[in-house]
XYZ file of C-alpha atoms in Angstrom:
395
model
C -12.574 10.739 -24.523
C -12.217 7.143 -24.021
C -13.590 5.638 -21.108
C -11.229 3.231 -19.193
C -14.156 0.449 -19.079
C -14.685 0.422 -22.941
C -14.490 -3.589 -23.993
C -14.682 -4.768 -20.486
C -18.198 -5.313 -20.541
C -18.559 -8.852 -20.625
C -16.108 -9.369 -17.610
C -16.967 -9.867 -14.166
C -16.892 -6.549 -11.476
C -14.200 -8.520 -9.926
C -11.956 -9.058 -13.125
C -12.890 -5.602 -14.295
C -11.437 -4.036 -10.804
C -7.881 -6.436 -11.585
C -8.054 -5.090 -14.740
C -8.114 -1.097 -13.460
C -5.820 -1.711 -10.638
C -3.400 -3.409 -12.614
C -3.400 -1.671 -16.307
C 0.249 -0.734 -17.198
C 1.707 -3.580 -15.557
C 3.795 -5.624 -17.574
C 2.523 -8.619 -15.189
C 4.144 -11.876 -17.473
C 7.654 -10.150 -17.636
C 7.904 -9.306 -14.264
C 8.124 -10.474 -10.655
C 5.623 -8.878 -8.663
C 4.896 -9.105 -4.246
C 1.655 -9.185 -2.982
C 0.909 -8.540 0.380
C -2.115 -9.369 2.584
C -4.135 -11.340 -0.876
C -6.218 -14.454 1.086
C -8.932 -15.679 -1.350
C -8.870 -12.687 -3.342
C -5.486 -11.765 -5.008
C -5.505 -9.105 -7.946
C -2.451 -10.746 -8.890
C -2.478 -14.891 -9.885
C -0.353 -17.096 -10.699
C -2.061 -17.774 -13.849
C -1.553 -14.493 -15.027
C 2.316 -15.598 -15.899
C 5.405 -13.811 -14.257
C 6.428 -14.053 -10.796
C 4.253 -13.546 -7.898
C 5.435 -13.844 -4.304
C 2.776 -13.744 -1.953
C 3.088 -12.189 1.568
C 1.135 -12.248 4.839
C 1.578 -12.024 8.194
C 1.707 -16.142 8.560
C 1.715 -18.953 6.439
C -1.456 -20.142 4.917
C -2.408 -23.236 7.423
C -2.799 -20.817 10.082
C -4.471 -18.272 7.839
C -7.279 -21.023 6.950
C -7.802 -21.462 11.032
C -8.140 -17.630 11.842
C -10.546 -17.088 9.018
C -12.246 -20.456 9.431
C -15.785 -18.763 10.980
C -15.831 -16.132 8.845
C -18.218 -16.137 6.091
C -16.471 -13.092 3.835
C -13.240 -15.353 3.263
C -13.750 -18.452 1.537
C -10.822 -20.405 3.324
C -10.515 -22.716 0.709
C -9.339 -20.756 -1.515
C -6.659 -18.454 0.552
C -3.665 -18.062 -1.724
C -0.341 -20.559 -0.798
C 1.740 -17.750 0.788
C 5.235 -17.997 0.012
C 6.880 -15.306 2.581
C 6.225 -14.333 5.814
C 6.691 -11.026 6.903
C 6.373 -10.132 10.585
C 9.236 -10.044 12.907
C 11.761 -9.737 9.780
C 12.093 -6.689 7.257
C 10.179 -7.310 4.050
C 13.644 -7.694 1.651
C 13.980 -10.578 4.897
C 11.226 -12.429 3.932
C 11.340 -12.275 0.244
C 15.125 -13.415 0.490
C 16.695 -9.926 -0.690
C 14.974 -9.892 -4.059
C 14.270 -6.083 -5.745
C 10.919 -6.736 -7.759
C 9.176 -4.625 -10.211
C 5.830 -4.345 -8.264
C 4.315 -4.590 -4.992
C 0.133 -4.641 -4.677
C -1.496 -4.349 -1.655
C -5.528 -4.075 -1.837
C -6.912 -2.494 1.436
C -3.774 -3.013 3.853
C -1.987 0.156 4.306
C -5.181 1.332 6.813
C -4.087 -1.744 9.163
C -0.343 -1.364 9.603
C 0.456 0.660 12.587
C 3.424 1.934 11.767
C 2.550 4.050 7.955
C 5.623 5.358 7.672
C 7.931 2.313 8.281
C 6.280 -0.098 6.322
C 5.852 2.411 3.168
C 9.422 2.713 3.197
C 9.780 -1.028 3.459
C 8.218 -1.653 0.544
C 10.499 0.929 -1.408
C 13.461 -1.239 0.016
C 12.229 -4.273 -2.274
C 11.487 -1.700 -5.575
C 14.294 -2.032 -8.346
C 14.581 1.452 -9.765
C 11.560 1.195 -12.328
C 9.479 -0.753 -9.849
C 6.056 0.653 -8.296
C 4.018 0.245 -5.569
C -0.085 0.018 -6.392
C -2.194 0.818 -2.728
C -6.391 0.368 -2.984
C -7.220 2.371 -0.291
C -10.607 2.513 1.558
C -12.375 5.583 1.423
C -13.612 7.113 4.486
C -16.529 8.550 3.330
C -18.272 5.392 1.874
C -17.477 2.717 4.598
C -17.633 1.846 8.368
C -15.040 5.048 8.939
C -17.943 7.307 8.185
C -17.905 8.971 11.262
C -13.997 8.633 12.140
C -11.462 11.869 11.911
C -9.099 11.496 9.133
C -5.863 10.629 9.933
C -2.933 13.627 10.339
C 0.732 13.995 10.197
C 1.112 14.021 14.008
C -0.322 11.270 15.044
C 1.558 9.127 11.602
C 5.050 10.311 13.020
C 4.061 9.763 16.381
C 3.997 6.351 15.285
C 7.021 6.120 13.172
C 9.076 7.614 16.555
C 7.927 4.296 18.138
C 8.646 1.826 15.600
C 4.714 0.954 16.597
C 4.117 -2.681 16.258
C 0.340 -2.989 17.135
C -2.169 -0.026 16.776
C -1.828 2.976 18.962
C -4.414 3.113 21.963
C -6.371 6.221 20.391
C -6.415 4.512 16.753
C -8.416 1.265 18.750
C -10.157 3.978 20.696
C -11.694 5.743 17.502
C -12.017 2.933 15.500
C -13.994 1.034 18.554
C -16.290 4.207 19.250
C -17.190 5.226 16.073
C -17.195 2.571 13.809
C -20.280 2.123 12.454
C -22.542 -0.633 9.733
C -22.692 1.656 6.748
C -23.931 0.759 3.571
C -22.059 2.343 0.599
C -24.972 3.090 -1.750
C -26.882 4.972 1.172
C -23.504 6.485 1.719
C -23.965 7.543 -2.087
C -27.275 8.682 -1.681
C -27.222 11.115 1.492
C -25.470 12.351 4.439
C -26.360 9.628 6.720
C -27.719 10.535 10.233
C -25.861 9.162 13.502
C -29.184 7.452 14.808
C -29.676 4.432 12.869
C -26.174 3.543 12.433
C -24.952 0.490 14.460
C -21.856 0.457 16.547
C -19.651 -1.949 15.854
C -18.283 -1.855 19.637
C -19.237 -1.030 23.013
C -17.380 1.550 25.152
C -16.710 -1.213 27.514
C -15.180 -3.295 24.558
C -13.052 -0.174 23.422
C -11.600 0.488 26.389
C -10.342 -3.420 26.896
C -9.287 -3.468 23.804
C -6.994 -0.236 24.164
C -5.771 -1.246 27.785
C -5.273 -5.118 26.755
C -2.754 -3.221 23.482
C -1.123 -0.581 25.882
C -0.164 -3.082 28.772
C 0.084 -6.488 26.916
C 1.407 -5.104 23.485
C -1.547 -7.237 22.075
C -2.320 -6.734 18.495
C -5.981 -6.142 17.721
C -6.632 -5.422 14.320
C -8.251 -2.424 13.117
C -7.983 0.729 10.750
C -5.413 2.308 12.304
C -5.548 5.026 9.306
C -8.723 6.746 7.786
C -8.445 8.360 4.560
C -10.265 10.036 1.580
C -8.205 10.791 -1.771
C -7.488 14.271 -1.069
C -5.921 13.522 2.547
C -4.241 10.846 1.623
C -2.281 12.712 -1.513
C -1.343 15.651 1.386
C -0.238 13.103 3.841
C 2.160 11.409 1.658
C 3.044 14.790 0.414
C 4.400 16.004 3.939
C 5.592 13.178 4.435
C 7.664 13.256 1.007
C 8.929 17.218 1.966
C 9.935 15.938 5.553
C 12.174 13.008 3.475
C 10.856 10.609 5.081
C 9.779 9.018 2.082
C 10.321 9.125 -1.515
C 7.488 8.288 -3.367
C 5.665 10.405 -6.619
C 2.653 9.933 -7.320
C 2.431 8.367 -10.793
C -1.201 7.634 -10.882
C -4.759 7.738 -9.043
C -8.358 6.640 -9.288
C -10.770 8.422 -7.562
C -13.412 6.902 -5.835
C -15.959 6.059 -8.355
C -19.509 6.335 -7.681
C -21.591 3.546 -5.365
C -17.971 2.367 -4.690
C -15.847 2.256 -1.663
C -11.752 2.684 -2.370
C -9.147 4.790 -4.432
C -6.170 3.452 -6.065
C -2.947 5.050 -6.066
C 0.528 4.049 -7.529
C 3.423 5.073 -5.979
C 7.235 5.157 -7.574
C 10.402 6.493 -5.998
C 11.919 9.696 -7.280
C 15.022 11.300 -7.148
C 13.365 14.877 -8.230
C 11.802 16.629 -4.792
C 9.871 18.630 -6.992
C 8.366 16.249 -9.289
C 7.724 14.271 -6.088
C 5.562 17.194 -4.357
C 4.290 18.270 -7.742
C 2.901 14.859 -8.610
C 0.628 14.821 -4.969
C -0.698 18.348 -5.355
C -2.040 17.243 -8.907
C -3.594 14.247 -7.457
C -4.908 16.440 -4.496
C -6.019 18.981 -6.793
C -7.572 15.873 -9.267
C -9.527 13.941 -6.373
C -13.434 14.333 -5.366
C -14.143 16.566 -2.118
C -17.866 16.606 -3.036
C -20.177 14.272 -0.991
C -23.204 13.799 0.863
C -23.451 16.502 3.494
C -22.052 19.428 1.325
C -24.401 21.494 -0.352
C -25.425 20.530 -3.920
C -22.350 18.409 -4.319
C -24.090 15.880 -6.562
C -23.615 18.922 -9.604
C -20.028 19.904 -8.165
C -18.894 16.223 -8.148
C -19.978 16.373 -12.041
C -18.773 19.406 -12.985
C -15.305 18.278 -11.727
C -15.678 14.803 -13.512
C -16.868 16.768 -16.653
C -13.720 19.098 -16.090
C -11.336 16.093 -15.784
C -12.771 14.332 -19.000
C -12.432 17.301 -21.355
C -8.533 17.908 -20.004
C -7.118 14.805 -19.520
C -5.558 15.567 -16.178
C -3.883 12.976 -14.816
C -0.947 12.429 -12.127
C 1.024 9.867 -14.174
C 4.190 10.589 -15.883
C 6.437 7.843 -16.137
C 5.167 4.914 -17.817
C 5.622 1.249 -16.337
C 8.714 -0.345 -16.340
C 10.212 2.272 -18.407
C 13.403 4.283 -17.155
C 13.785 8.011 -16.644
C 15.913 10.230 -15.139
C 13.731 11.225 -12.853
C 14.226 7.084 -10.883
C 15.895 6.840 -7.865
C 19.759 6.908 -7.824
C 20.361 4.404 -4.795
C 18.438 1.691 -3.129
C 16.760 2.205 0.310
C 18.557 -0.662 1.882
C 21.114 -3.264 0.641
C 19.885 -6.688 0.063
C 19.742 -8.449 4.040
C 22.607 -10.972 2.599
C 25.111 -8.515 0.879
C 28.347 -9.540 1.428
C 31.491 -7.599 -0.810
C 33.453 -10.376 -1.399
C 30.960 -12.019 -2.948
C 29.634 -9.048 -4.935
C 33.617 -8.798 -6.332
C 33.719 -12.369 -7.285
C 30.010 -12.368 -9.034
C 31.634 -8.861 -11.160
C 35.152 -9.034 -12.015
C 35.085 -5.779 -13.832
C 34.433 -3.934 -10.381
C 37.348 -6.335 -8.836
C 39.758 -5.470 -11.307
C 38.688 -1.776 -11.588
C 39.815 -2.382 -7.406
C 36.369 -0.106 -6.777
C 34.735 -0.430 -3.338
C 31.707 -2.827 -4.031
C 29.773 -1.417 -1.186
C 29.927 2.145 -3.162
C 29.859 0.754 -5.981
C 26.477 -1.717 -5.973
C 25.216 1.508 -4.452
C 25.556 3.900 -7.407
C 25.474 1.540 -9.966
C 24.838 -1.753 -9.191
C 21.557 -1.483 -8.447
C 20.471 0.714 -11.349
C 22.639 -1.904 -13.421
C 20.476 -4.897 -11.490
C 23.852 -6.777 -10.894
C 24.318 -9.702 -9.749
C 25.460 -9.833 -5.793
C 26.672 -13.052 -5.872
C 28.357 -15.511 -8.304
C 25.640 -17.312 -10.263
C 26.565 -21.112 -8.997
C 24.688 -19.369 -6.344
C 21.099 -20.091 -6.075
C 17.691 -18.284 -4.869
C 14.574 -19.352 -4.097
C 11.117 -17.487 -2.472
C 11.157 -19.606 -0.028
C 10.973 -17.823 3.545
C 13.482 -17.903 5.802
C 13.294 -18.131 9.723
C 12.502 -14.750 10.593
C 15.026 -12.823 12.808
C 13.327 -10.655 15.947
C 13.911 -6.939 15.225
C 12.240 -4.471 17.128
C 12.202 -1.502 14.545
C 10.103 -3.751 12.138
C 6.934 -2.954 11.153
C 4.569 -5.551 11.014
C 2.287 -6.198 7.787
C -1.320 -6.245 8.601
C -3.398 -9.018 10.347
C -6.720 -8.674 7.921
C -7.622 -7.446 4.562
């Protein structure tokens, strides 16, 4: 069997993970969001296409907050072109539908999972994908953190919760801890040399300064591995809260830290849960701590190679029947007269455009406004909204 990494010898680790986390993409045809990049988008403009960048503010203010800190090299912090926060995310991008969103180690910060997933479906035309890299608990800092359940992610979702919940800063403050991923690798590691990241005293200011100040403090508010992830998003699918397949996963590979999962709206409930139980079934449970799973990590990998499984079904940009029929939300602007004057047909056939752009328009990727009309990425003055989620503060 081919290995995905044939021919990319020669390239860097950091081109080689663009390359993984972005194969299928039809990047120079398409118009693409990417949320939460700073210096190190998998997505650039050089690549060709369209590429609107998102963050939580614009990139002046960026360079200040990151200024003292020697991971991000401020310099080269990407020009962000929309600004989600206070706004939706179809707000900030100006109503577009887009054929891709990417978003590389954000989904653990937002505190509200299940809001901003469903955000990002809002902005997905009907072949258009969403591609998460995910930390892995089990290899990083969240070592020695519970993984995240359904309760406490609709717990969240029921507030509309626009900073991290008390608990999450609670756990994350307690038992975060300086792990390093190839001892993580190597063995289970042991609670005493393992350096807290916080004090007690620190976690508990930092939880009462969020609960009585609504101040946002940035941490995971999620912990995942593969497997946990796939159920989570698979309850959350047969609950209809969201309608996501899974349409591809990398597991964890070894001496690294993060999955990769792409998403794509479905129409087909059972295609939806089917596609997470494969991925569940697919992803690594073996690590350090559970007896001889060095040999049952590589039987499964061994097992994988010689059957091909594999989540994915429907290839990139390519449509099926199996796409969804009707977009999460309209476009922030829609207005029907202007729909009616941009598609005569639909004026003449005297068909209600709201109905209509909703059954068809959308698939059809119509036009919602005469073209003497113009539209740009640039990002508009946002509008307070209290059920908006909030995209993350930090990579």
């Amino acid at each position: 069997m081919r290995n995905e990494d044939d021919g990319l010898e020669a390239l860097s680790y950091r081109d080689k993970r663009r390359y993984r986390l972005l194969r299928g993409l039809n990047i120079q045809n398409s118009v693409g969001v990417e949320i939460g990049a700073l210096c190190w988008p998998l997505v650039r403009r050089s690549d060709g296409g369209s590429i609107i960048y998102v963050d939580h503010a614009d990139t002046p203010h960026l360079q200040q907050k990151y200024k003292d800190d020697p991971n991000v090299a401020v310099n080269e912090i990407v020009d962000v072109d929309a600004i989600w926060g206070q706004n939706s995310l179809h707000e900030a991008i100006n109503g577009r539908y887009v054929d891709y969103v990417v978003a590389s180690h954000v989904v653990e910060h937002v505190p509200d999972l299940v809001t901003w997933l469903r955000e990002l479906a809002a902005v997905l035309k009907p072949t258009g994908e969403v591609r998460l890299v995910v930390p892995d608990r089990r290899f990083t800092f969240d070592y020695f953190r519970r993984e995240s359940g359904l309760p406490e992610v609709l717990a969240s979702y029921i507030e509309r919760a626009r900073v991290p919940h008390p608990y999450s800063i609670l756990d994350f403050c307690l038992n975060a801890v300086d792990v390093n991923a190839l001892d993580a690798w190597q063995r289970r590691i042991g609670t005493t040399p393992c350096r807290l990241h916080h004090t007690w005293e620190g976690a508990l200011h930092l939880a009462r300064d969020s609960f009585e100040n609504g101040t946002y403090h940035d941490v995971h508010c999620w912990v995942f591995t593969p497997r946990t992830f796939a159920r989570l998003i698979k309850d959350l699918c047969g609950m209809n809260l969201l309608d996501y397949a899974c349409e591809g996963f990398r597991d964890t590979a070894r001496n690294e830290i993060e999955f990769s999962v792409v998403l794509r709206r479905s129409r087909d409930r059972e295609y939806i849960a089917e596609s997470w139980r494969r991925m569940e079934e697919a992803a690594h449970d073996a690590a350090p701590g559970v007896p001889f799973w060095r040999v049952h990590r590589k039987l499964k990998e061994m097992t994988a190679e010689a059957t091909g499984t594999a989540p994915a079904t429907r290839v990139s940009g390519q449509k099926y029947d199996l796409d969804a029929l009707e977009p999460i939300a309209f476009p922030p602007d829609f207005d029907p007269v202007d729909y009616l004057a941009a598609n005569p047909d639909v004026r003449e056939a005297e068909v209600d455009p709201v109905s209509h752009y909703r059954h068809y328009g959308w698939r059809e990727g119509r036009q919602i406004r005469p073209s003497t009309a113009t539209t740009t990425t640039t990002t508009p003055s946002p509008t307070p909204s209290p059920d908006r989620t909030v995209v993350a503060e930090s990579k």
